[in-house]
Short mmCIF file of C-alpha atoms and ligand atoms in Angstrom, two decimals:
data_model
loop_
_atom_site.label_atom_id
_atom_site.label_comp_id
_atom_site.label_asym_id
_atom_site.label_seq_id
_atom_site.Cartn_x
_atom_site.Cartn_y
_atom_site.Cartn_z
CA MET A 128 14.15 -14.80 -19.90
CA SER A 129 13.50 -14.61 -16.16
CA ARG A 130 9.95 -14.24 -14.95
CA LEU A 131 8.92 -11.04 -13.20
CA ARG A 132 7.38 -11.03 -9.72
CA TRP A 133 3.87 -9.65 -9.58
CA GLY A 134 1.56 -8.68 -6.71
CA MET A 135 -2.00 -7.49 -6.44
CA ILE A 136 -3.98 -5.29 -4.06
CA GLY A 137 -7.76 -5.68 -4.18
CA GLY A 138 -9.33 -8.06 -6.69
CA GLY A 139 -10.48 -10.40 -3.91
CA GLU A 140 -12.92 -13.25 -4.23
CA GLY A 141 -16.11 -12.16 -6.00
CA SER A 142 -14.64 -8.84 -7.16
CA GLN A 143 -15.53 -7.70 -10.63
CA ILE A 144 -12.10 -7.00 -12.03
CA GLY A 145 -9.70 -9.25 -10.09
CA PRO A 146 -10.04 -12.36 -12.31
CA ALA A 147 -9.44 -10.41 -15.54
CA HIS A 148 -6.14 -9.13 -14.12
CA ARG A 149 -5.03 -12.57 -12.98
CA LEU A 150 -5.86 -14.09 -16.37
CA GLY A 151 -4.19 -11.22 -18.21
CA ALA A 152 -0.99 -11.36 -16.16
CA ALA A 153 -0.73 -15.15 -16.41
CA ILE A 154 -1.26 -15.87 -20.08
CA ASP A 155 2.17 -15.11 -21.55
CA GLY A 156 4.22 -16.60 -18.72
CA ASP A 157 5.91 -13.27 -18.01
CA TYR A 158 4.97 -13.07 -14.33
CA ASP A 159 4.82 -15.19 -11.20
CA PHE A 160 1.96 -14.13 -8.93
CA VAL A 161 3.80 -14.05 -5.59
CA ALA A 162 2.15 -11.50 -3.28
CA GLY A 163 -1.25 -10.03 -2.55
CA ALA A 164 -3.46 -8.08 -0.17
CA LEU A 165 -6.63 -9.02 -1.95
CA ASP A 166 -9.53 -8.04 0.26
CA HIS A 167 -10.58 -5.26 2.63
CA ARG A 168 -11.23 -8.06 5.14
CA PRO A 169 -7.74 -9.26 6.14
CA GLU A 170 -8.59 -12.90 6.89
CA GLU A 171 -10.67 -13.38 3.74
CA GLY A 172 -7.87 -11.79 1.73
CA ARG A 173 -5.23 -14.05 3.24
CA ALA A 174 -7.32 -17.18 2.79
CA TYR A 175 -8.10 -16.38 -0.85
CA GLY A 176 -4.44 -15.59 -1.51
CA LEU A 177 -3.46 -19.01 -0.17
CA ARG A 178 -6.09 -20.68 -2.36
CA LEU A 179 -4.65 -18.88 -5.37
CA GLY A 180 -1.21 -20.29 -4.53
CA LEU A 181 0.54 -17.48 -2.63
CA ALA A 182 3.05 -18.49 0.03
CA ALA A 183 1.79 -17.97 3.59
CA ASP A 184 4.22 -15.12 4.29
CA ARG A 185 3.12 -13.24 1.15
CA ALA A 186 -0.65 -13.64 1.48
CA TYR A 187 -1.00 -10.34 3.29
CA GLY A 188 -4.00 -9.02 5.22
CA ASP A 189 -3.43 -5.37 4.42
CA TRP A 190 -1.63 -3.35 1.73
CA ARG A 191 0.58 -1.54 4.26
CA GLU A 192 1.70 -4.88 5.62
CA MET A 193 2.42 -5.93 2.03
CA LEU A 194 4.41 -2.76 1.35
CA ASP A 195 6.60 -3.33 4.43
CA GLY A 196 6.92 -7.04 3.76
CA GLU A 197 7.91 -6.62 0.13
CA ALA A 198 10.23 -3.66 0.74
CA ALA A 199 12.20 -5.82 3.20
CA ARG A 200 12.79 -8.69 0.71
CA ASP A 201 15.61 -9.21 -1.80
CA ASP A 202 13.07 -10.80 -4.13
CA ALA A 203 10.42 -8.06 -3.79
CA ILE A 204 7.70 -7.79 -6.44
CA ASP A 205 8.59 -5.94 -9.65
CA LEU A 206 5.03 -4.81 -10.35
CA VAL A 207 1.91 -4.29 -8.25
CA THR A 208 -1.63 -3.98 -9.58
CA VAL A 209 -3.96 -1.73 -7.62
CA ALA A 210 -7.52 -2.99 -8.11
CA THR A 211 -9.21 -1.59 -5.02
CA PRO A 212 -12.12 0.91 -4.98
CA ASN A 213 -11.33 4.33 -6.42
CA ALA A 214 -10.78 6.37 -3.25
CA THR A 215 -7.75 4.23 -2.28
CA HIS A 216 -5.85 4.36 -5.59
CA TYR A 217 -3.88 7.53 -4.93
CA GLU A 218 -2.56 6.55 -1.51
CA ILE A 219 -1.58 3.01 -2.49
CA THR A 220 -0.02 4.00 -5.84
CA LYS A 221 1.99 6.75 -4.20
CA ALA A 222 3.30 4.44 -1.46
CA PHE A 223 4.44 1.71 -3.88
CA LEU A 224 6.08 4.16 -6.31
CA LYS A 225 7.99 5.64 -3.38
CA ALA A 226 9.13 2.14 -2.44
CA GLY A 227 10.54 1.74 -5.96
CA ILE A 228 7.90 -0.71 -7.22
CA HIS A 229 6.28 -0.30 -10.65
CA VAL A 230 2.49 0.14 -10.50
CA LEU A 231 -0.45 -0.71 -12.72
CA CYS A 232 -3.34 1.26 -11.20
CA GLU A 233 -7.00 0.77 -12.00
CA LYS A 234 -8.89 3.79 -13.25
CA PRO A 235 -9.55 6.44 -12.11
CA MET A 236 -5.94 6.87 -10.97
CA THR A 237 -6.89 9.58 -8.45
CA LEU A 238 -9.94 11.55 -7.34
CA THR A 239 -8.48 15.00 -7.99
CA VAL A 240 -6.29 16.72 -10.59
CA GLU A 241 -3.84 17.76 -7.87
CA GLU A 242 -3.34 14.17 -6.79
CA GLY A 243 -2.92 13.17 -10.42
CA GLU A 244 -0.19 15.77 -10.93
CA GLU A 245 1.54 14.49 -7.81
CA ILE A 246 1.55 10.91 -9.15
CA VAL A 247 2.90 12.02 -12.54
CA ALA A 248 5.67 13.98 -10.81
CA LEU A 249 6.46 11.08 -8.47
CA ALA A 250 6.69 8.55 -11.32
CA ARG A 251 9.09 10.87 -13.15
CA GLU A 252 11.14 11.51 -9.99
CA THR A 253 11.44 7.85 -8.97
CA GLY A 254 11.85 6.57 -12.54
CA ARG A 255 9.21 3.95 -11.83
CA ILE A 256 6.45 3.04 -14.27
CA CYS A 257 2.97 4.11 -13.31
CA ALA A 258 0.54 2.58 -15.80
CA VAL A 259 -3.23 3.06 -15.68
CA ASN A 260 -5.53 0.27 -16.75
CA TYR A 261 -7.42 1.69 -19.69
CA GLY A 262 -7.56 -1.95 -20.65
CA TYR A 263 -9.72 -1.56 -23.76
CA SER A 264 -6.70 0.00 -25.47
CA GLY A 265 -5.19 -3.49 -25.34
CA TYR A 266 -7.62 -4.99 -27.86
CA SER A 267 -5.92 -6.11 -31.06
CA LEU A 268 -8.35 -4.29 -33.36
CA VAL A 269 -8.24 -1.10 -31.28
CA ARG A 270 -4.48 -1.14 -31.80
CA HIS A 271 -5.12 -1.77 -35.49
CA MET A 272 -7.39 1.29 -35.63
CA ARG A 273 -4.62 3.32 -34.04
CA ALA A 274 -2.12 1.98 -36.59
CA MET A 275 -4.46 2.73 -39.52
CA VAL A 276 -4.92 6.32 -38.32
CA ALA A 277 -1.18 6.77 -37.72
CA ARG A 278 -0.20 5.48 -41.19
CA GLY A 279 -2.70 7.80 -42.83
CA ASP A 280 -5.30 5.33 -44.15
CA LEU A 281 -8.10 7.69 -43.05
CA GLY A 282 -6.32 10.93 -43.99
CA ARG A 283 -6.92 13.85 -41.67
CA ILE A 284 -9.32 12.84 -38.90
CA ARG A 285 -12.39 15.05 -38.96
CA LEU A 286 -14.60 13.46 -36.30
CA VAL A 287 -14.43 10.95 -33.50
CA LYS A 288 -17.58 9.61 -31.83
CA ALA A 289 -17.21 7.67 -28.59
CA GLU A 290 -19.92 6.05 -26.49
CA PHE A 291 -20.00 4.20 -23.21
CA ALA A 292 -23.68 3.88 -22.40
CA HIS A 293 -25.23 1.02 -20.43
CA GLY A 294 -28.50 0.54 -18.57
CA HIS A 295 -27.40 -1.07 -15.33
CA HIS A 296 -28.39 1.79 -13.00
CA ALA A 297 -31.71 2.55 -14.64
CA ASP A 298 -34.02 1.17 -11.98
CA ALA A 299 -35.20 4.10 -9.82
CA ALA A 300 -36.30 1.60 -7.17
CA ASP A 301 -32.69 0.42 -6.95
CA ALA A 302 -31.25 3.90 -6.36
CA ASP A 303 -30.96 3.24 -2.61
CA ASN A 304 -29.14 -0.05 -3.08
CA PRO A 305 -25.81 0.51 -1.25
CA ARG A 306 -23.86 -0.96 -4.22
CA VAL A 307 -25.33 1.72 -6.48
CA ARG A 308 -25.91 4.66 -4.17
CA TRP A 309 -22.22 5.46 -3.39
CA ARG A 310 -21.51 6.01 -7.07
CA TYR A 311 -23.82 9.03 -7.15
CA ASP A 312 -22.75 10.41 -3.76
CA PRO A 313 -20.19 13.24 -4.12
CA ALA A 314 -18.64 12.36 -0.73
CA GLN A 315 -17.63 8.96 -2.07
CA ALA A 316 -17.44 9.38 -5.83
CA GLY A 317 -16.08 12.93 -6.20
CA VAL A 318 -17.46 15.46 -8.69
CA SER A 319 -18.78 13.03 -11.30
CA ALA A 320 -20.43 9.61 -11.40
CA GLN A 321 -21.06 8.18 -14.87
CA PHE A 322 -18.50 10.23 -16.76
CA ALA A 323 -15.80 9.43 -14.18
CA ASP A 324 -16.71 5.74 -14.16
CA CYS A 325 -17.28 5.00 -17.86
CA GLY A 326 -16.96 8.19 -19.91
CA ILE A 327 -13.22 8.36 -19.26
CA HIS A 328 -12.70 4.98 -20.93
CA ALA A 329 -14.41 6.29 -24.07
CA LEU A 330 -12.44 9.54 -23.93
CA HIS A 331 -9.17 7.67 -23.48
CA MET A 332 -10.01 5.50 -26.50
CA ALA A 333 -10.62 8.61 -28.61
CA SER A 334 -7.17 9.94 -27.68
CA PHE A 335 -5.45 6.58 -28.00
CA VAL A 336 -6.76 5.90 -31.50
CA THR A 337 -6.39 9.42 -32.93
CA GLY A 338 -3.09 10.17 -31.19
CA GLN A 339 -4.53 13.52 -30.10
CA GLU A 340 -5.20 15.04 -26.69
CA VAL A 341 -8.50 16.55 -25.56
CA GLU A 342 -8.10 20.30 -25.19
CA ARG A 343 -11.55 21.85 -24.61
CA LEU A 344 -14.98 20.51 -23.89
CA SER A 345 -18.60 21.39 -23.29
CA ALA A 346 -20.84 19.01 -21.33
CA ASP A 347 -24.55 18.51 -20.78
CA THR A 348 -24.87 16.44 -17.60
CA VAL A 349 -28.16 15.22 -16.15
CA SER A 350 -29.47 13.01 -13.37
CA CYS A 351 -32.29 11.14 -15.06
CA ILE A 352 -33.10 9.62 -11.67
CA GLU A 353 -33.89 12.84 -9.85
CA SER A 354 -32.77 11.74 -6.38
CA ARG A 355 -29.19 11.47 -7.66
CA VAL A 356 -26.85 14.38 -6.94
CA LEU A 357 -24.32 13.33 -9.59
CA GLU A 358 -25.01 12.68 -13.28
CA ASP A 359 -26.18 9.36 -14.66
CA ASP A 360 -26.02 10.62 -18.27
CA ALA A 361 -23.75 13.05 -20.10
CA MET A 362 -23.25 14.30 -23.63
CA VAL A 363 -19.83 15.85 -24.13
CA ASN A 364 -18.54 17.79 -27.13
CA PHE A 365 -14.78 18.24 -27.32
CA ARG A 366 -11.94 19.51 -29.48
CA MET A 367 -8.64 17.72 -29.85
CA SER A 368 -5.04 18.88 -30.27
CA GLY A 369 -4.92 17.93 -33.97
CA GLY A 370 -8.17 19.74 -34.78
CA THR A 371 -10.45 16.70 -34.60
CA VAL A 372 -14.00 17.29 -33.39
CA GLY A 373 -15.15 14.87 -30.67
CA ARG A 374 -18.60 13.73 -29.52
CA LEU A 375 -19.08 11.47 -26.52
CA TRP A 376 -22.22 10.00 -24.93
CA THR A 377 -22.13 8.14 -21.64
CA SER A 378 -25.08 6.83 -19.65
CA SER A 379 -26.04 4.36 -16.96
CA VAL A 380 -29.79 4.53 -17.65
CA ALA A 381 -29.78 3.34 -21.28
CA ILE A 382 -31.98 0.28 -20.72
CA GLY A 383 -31.19 -2.48 -23.18
CA ARG A 384 -27.59 -1.48 -23.67
CA GLN A 385 -25.24 -3.95 -21.99
CA HIS A 386 -21.63 -2.77 -22.00
CA GLY A 387 -22.04 -0.09 -24.62
CA LEU A 388 -18.47 1.01 -25.41
CA THR A 389 -18.08 1.94 -29.08
CA LEU A 390 -15.70 4.09 -31.08
CA GLN A 391 -16.19 5.59 -34.53
CA VAL A 392 -13.48 7.53 -36.35
CA PHE A 393 -14.19 9.51 -39.51
CA GLY A 394 -11.36 10.85 -41.67
CA GLU A 395 -11.13 12.46 -45.11
CA LYS A 396 -10.47 9.07 -46.73
CA GLY A 397 -12.59 6.64 -44.73
CA GLY A 398 -14.37 5.67 -41.52
CA LEU A 399 -13.93 3.02 -38.84
CA ARG A 400 -16.35 1.55 -36.29
CA TRP A 401 -15.52 -0.79 -33.41
CA ALA A 402 -17.66 -2.03 -30.50
CA GLN A 403 -16.45 -3.72 -27.33
CA GLU A 404 -19.25 -6.27 -27.50
CA GLN A 405 -18.03 -7.46 -30.94
CA PRO A 406 -14.31 -6.91 -30.42
CA ASN A 407 -13.17 -9.31 -33.14
CA GLN A 408 -14.67 -7.29 -35.98
CA LEU A 409 -13.77 -3.81 -37.17
CA CYS A 410 -15.88 -2.03 -39.79
CA TRP A 411 -13.89 -0.11 -42.39
CA MET A 412 -15.45 1.99 -45.12
CA PRO A 413 -13.03 3.68 -47.54
CA LEU A 414 -14.31 6.83 -49.23
CA ASN A 415 -16.38 5.84 -52.28
CA GLY A 416 -15.64 2.19 -51.49
CA ARG A 417 -17.55 -0.70 -49.96
CA LEU A 418 -18.01 -1.63 -46.33
CA GLU A 419 -15.40 -4.17 -45.22
CA ILE A 420 -15.29 -6.24 -42.05
CA ILE A 421 -11.76 -6.61 -40.77
CA GLU A 422 -11.45 -9.75 -38.64
CA ARG A 423 -9.05 -10.06 -35.73
CA GLY A 424 -6.33 -12.55 -36.54
CA GLU A 425 -6.64 -12.31 -40.35
CA PRO A 426 -3.48 -12.05 -42.47
CA ASN A 427 -1.87 -8.71 -43.32
CA LEU A 428 -3.10 -6.69 -40.36
CA SER A 429 -0.72 -4.17 -38.80
CA PRO A 430 2.24 -5.40 -36.68
CA GLU A 431 0.55 -3.62 -33.75
CA ALA A 432 -2.56 -5.81 -34.17
CA ASP A 433 -0.57 -9.01 -34.73
CA ARG A 434 1.48 -8.41 -31.60
CA ALA A 435 -1.73 -8.10 -29.55
CA THR A 436 -3.49 -11.31 -30.52
CA ARG A 437 -3.12 -14.92 -29.42
CA VAL A 438 -6.20 -16.96 -30.27
CA THR A 439 -6.89 -18.35 -33.77
CA ILE A 440 -9.15 -16.33 -36.05
CA GLY A 441 -12.87 -17.00 -35.55
CA HIS A 442 -12.59 -17.72 -31.83
CA ALA A 443 -13.62 -15.19 -29.19
CA GLU A 444 -10.79 -13.15 -27.67
CA GLY A 445 -12.09 -10.74 -25.08
CA MET A 446 -11.34 -8.35 -22.27
CA PRO A 447 -8.91 -10.43 -20.14
CA LEU A 448 -6.72 -10.86 -23.23
CA ALA A 449 -6.89 -7.12 -23.88
CA PHE A 450 -5.59 -6.67 -20.31
CA ALA A 451 -2.93 -9.28 -21.16
CA ASN A 452 -1.54 -6.89 -23.77
CA ILE A 453 -1.08 -4.18 -21.16
CA TYR A 454 0.76 -6.75 -19.00
CA LYS A 455 2.85 -7.81 -21.99
CA ASP A 456 3.86 -4.20 -22.72
CA LEU A 457 4.75 -3.70 -19.07
CA ALA A 458 6.81 -6.90 -18.93
CA GLU A 459 8.88 -5.79 -21.93
CA THR A 460 9.36 -2.30 -20.47
CA ILE A 461 10.33 -3.53 -17.01
CA ARG A 462 12.75 -6.14 -18.42
CA ALA A 463 14.35 -3.54 -20.70
CA ARG A 464 15.01 -1.35 -17.68
CA LYS A 465 16.48 -4.24 -15.71
CA GLU A 466 18.71 -5.18 -18.63
CA GLY A 467 19.72 -1.57 -19.36
CA ARG A 468 18.50 -1.66 -22.99
CA PRO A 469 15.87 0.35 -24.85
CA ALA A 470 12.37 -1.17 -24.72
CA ASP A 471 10.70 -2.35 -27.93
CA PRO A 472 8.84 0.80 -29.11
CA ALA A 473 5.82 -1.39 -29.94
CA ALA A 474 5.47 -2.02 -26.19
CA SER A 475 5.52 1.65 -25.27
CA ILE A 476 1.87 2.37 -25.92
CA PHE A 477 0.34 1.28 -22.63
CA PRO A 478 -1.65 3.98 -20.80
CA THR A 479 0.37 5.87 -18.21
CA ALA A 480 -0.07 8.23 -15.26
CA GLU A 481 -0.14 11.09 -17.80
CA ASP A 482 -3.29 9.53 -19.29
CA GLY A 483 -4.72 9.05 -15.80
CA LEU A 484 -4.09 12.73 -15.07
CA ARG A 485 -5.62 13.90 -18.37
CA SER A 486 -8.72 11.87 -17.54
CA MET A 487 -9.05 13.53 -14.13
CA ALA A 488 -8.75 16.97 -15.69
CA ALA A 489 -11.51 15.99 -18.15
CA VAL A 490 -13.71 14.76 -15.28
CA VAL A 491 -13.35 18.10 -13.51
CA ALA A 492 -13.97 19.97 -16.76
CA VAL A 493 -17.17 17.97 -17.42
CA ALA A 494 -18.45 18.74 -13.92
CA GLN A 495 -17.60 22.45 -14.33
CA SER A 496 -19.14 22.75 -17.76
CA GLY A 497 -22.20 20.67 -16.85
CA GLY A 498 -22.80 22.93 -13.85
CA ASN A 499 -22.50 26.01 -16.04
CA HIS A 500 -24.99 25.35 -18.85
CA GLY A 501 -22.43 23.64 -21.06
CA ALA A 502 -19.89 26.46 -21.12
CA TRP A 503 -16.71 25.51 -23.00
CA VAL A 504 -13.85 24.92 -20.57
CA ASP A 505 -10.17 23.98 -20.78
CA ALA A 506 -9.89 20.22 -20.29
CA ARG A 507 -6.11 20.03 -19.92
CA PRO A 508 -4.45 19.56 -16.54
CA PRO A 509 -2.60 22.73 -15.44
CA MET A 510 0.68 20.78 -15.70
CA PHE A 511 0.19 20.31 -19.47
CA ARG A 512 -1.13 23.74 -20.41
P1 NAI B 669 -15.30 -4.68 -6.42
O1 NAI B 669 -16.04 -3.93 -5.36
O2 NAI B 669 -15.98 -5.75 -7.20
O3 NAI B 669 -13.98 -5.33 -5.77
C1 NAI B 669 -13.08 -4.57 -5.00
C2 NAI B 669 -12.10 -5.52 -4.31
O4 NAI B 669 -11.12 -4.77 -3.61
C3 NAI B 669 -12.80 -6.43 -3.28
O5 NAI B 669 -12.23 -7.71 -3.34
C4 NAI B 669 -12.44 -5.75 -1.94
O6 NAI B 669 -12.45 -6.63 -0.84
C5 NAI B 669 -11.06 -5.25 -2.25
N1 NAI B 669 -10.63 -4.14 -1.39
C6 NAI B 669 -11.33 -3.03 -1.04
N2 NAI B 669 -10.58 -2.22 -0.26
C7 NAI B 669 -9.38 -2.84 -0.13
C8 NAI B 669 -8.19 -2.51 0.55
N3 NAI B 669 -8.08 -1.38 1.24
N4 NAI B 669 -7.15 -3.36 0.49
C9 NAI B 669 -7.23 -4.54 -0.22
N5 NAI B 669 -8.35 -4.89 -0.90
C10 NAI B 669 -9.40 -4.06 -0.85
O7 NAI B 669 -14.70 -3.56 -7.38
P2 NAI B 669 -14.31 -3.72 -8.92
O8 NAI B 669 -15.51 -3.51 -9.74
O9 NAI B 669 -13.47 -4.93 -9.10
O10 NAI B 669 -13.46 -2.38 -9.13
C11 NAI B 669 -12.17 -2.22 -8.61
C12 NAI B 669 -11.50 -1.09 -9.39
O11 NAI B 669 -11.38 -1.49 -10.75
C13 NAI B 669 -12.28 0.23 -9.39
O12 NAI B 669 -11.39 1.28 -9.25
C14 NAI B 669 -12.95 0.26 -10.75
O13 NAI B 669 -13.12 1.59 -11.22
C15 NAI B 669 -11.96 -0.50 -11.59
N6 NAI B 669 -12.56 -1.16 -12.75
C16 NAI B 669 -11.90 -1.05 -13.95
C17 NAI B 669 -12.38 -1.65 -15.08
C18 NAI B 669 -11.60 -1.53 -16.35
O14 NAI B 669 -12.09 -1.92 -17.40
N7 NAI B 669 -10.37 -1.02 -16.34
C19 NAI B 669 -13.63 -2.40 -15.07
C20 NAI B 669 -14.22 -2.52 -13.73
C21 NAI B 669 -13.69 -1.91 -12.64
#
């Protein structure tokens, strides 16, 4: 099987998310990392690209240069990852889709619903893949939860409770730190801070695991640090397409919480609990039964979970390997297209531009509802109403 050619924009030296992408893309041997515009400072980006093994003519200083350079080659990249700051995602994703290159975009895919609808339409029109990196959906046990719900182990799903609450912006004295301040500035962050940054991961997880879309929501948004214009804490109630009731808490002032992403699903026949900080264990309680700990890598899990795991049971397998599962799904889907065959359906569960758009509509809905005393609002993008 030939290897695919992969490029990256953003994710330069010292970036938070760049290494997780490079580890994730490398682990299964599906991709050669051949091109990059890794840094907003052209020379630093070029130099880092060379150190990572890129050829001199493909260690680009700027993403536009990379677009032109790759578009002119017979061996252009098959897939580009966009791991730059949020405000640039829309423009870069749009340009690469138009050039016929598949895209994996970091979240949030866009800053507005209109831009999101444009990207969805463009991906459909060009026939290119636009995936969005809701990377937590790549965890083996998250996929197992999804499989358990889909095969009916929990019966009808009554409730889903999602949290993404950390305490890393809790220091009021730090509110003027330039690395923190932009996140709460509407000119740079858009209409929402904490929900748009973290809440959307939790909301995506709720949809991914239950197989239902968010339809309506009511939000209580607050700025616990009063100088902030945008929210640093939100409680969101929502209703899903299959009738499930949703509760979501997100916060950046929850001192003592580290990452803080958890998902609980409660059905008629049992309940599940998973936490990102203990990703190798899943708590399962059947109705009238006993609490069981399901361990990643144990025998007789679902095919979905088995397909998404690599390291022997009892050893840590974390976020870069969850990203690796998104890359693995994309590799299968891209190869299937190249070979003119249907893709393995098990690979067709990676998050797409449609998910990115739904998230943006939810962000706008949270801002609207939060600004209107928690009024219930439609959370669906106009395109999907
Ligand atoms: P960061 O600030 O740590 O790194 C950003 C990198 O992009 C830097 O290397 C910077 O030089 C580079 N860059 C900026 N503008 C550029 C441009 N125009 N062209 C080329 N490179 C450019 O940011 P971080 O935390 O890595 O976040 C990047 C994106 O990833 C954000 O959109 C963020 O929301 C997302 N993210 C996603 C996570 C997930 O779990 N899916 C987790 C953390 C971040």
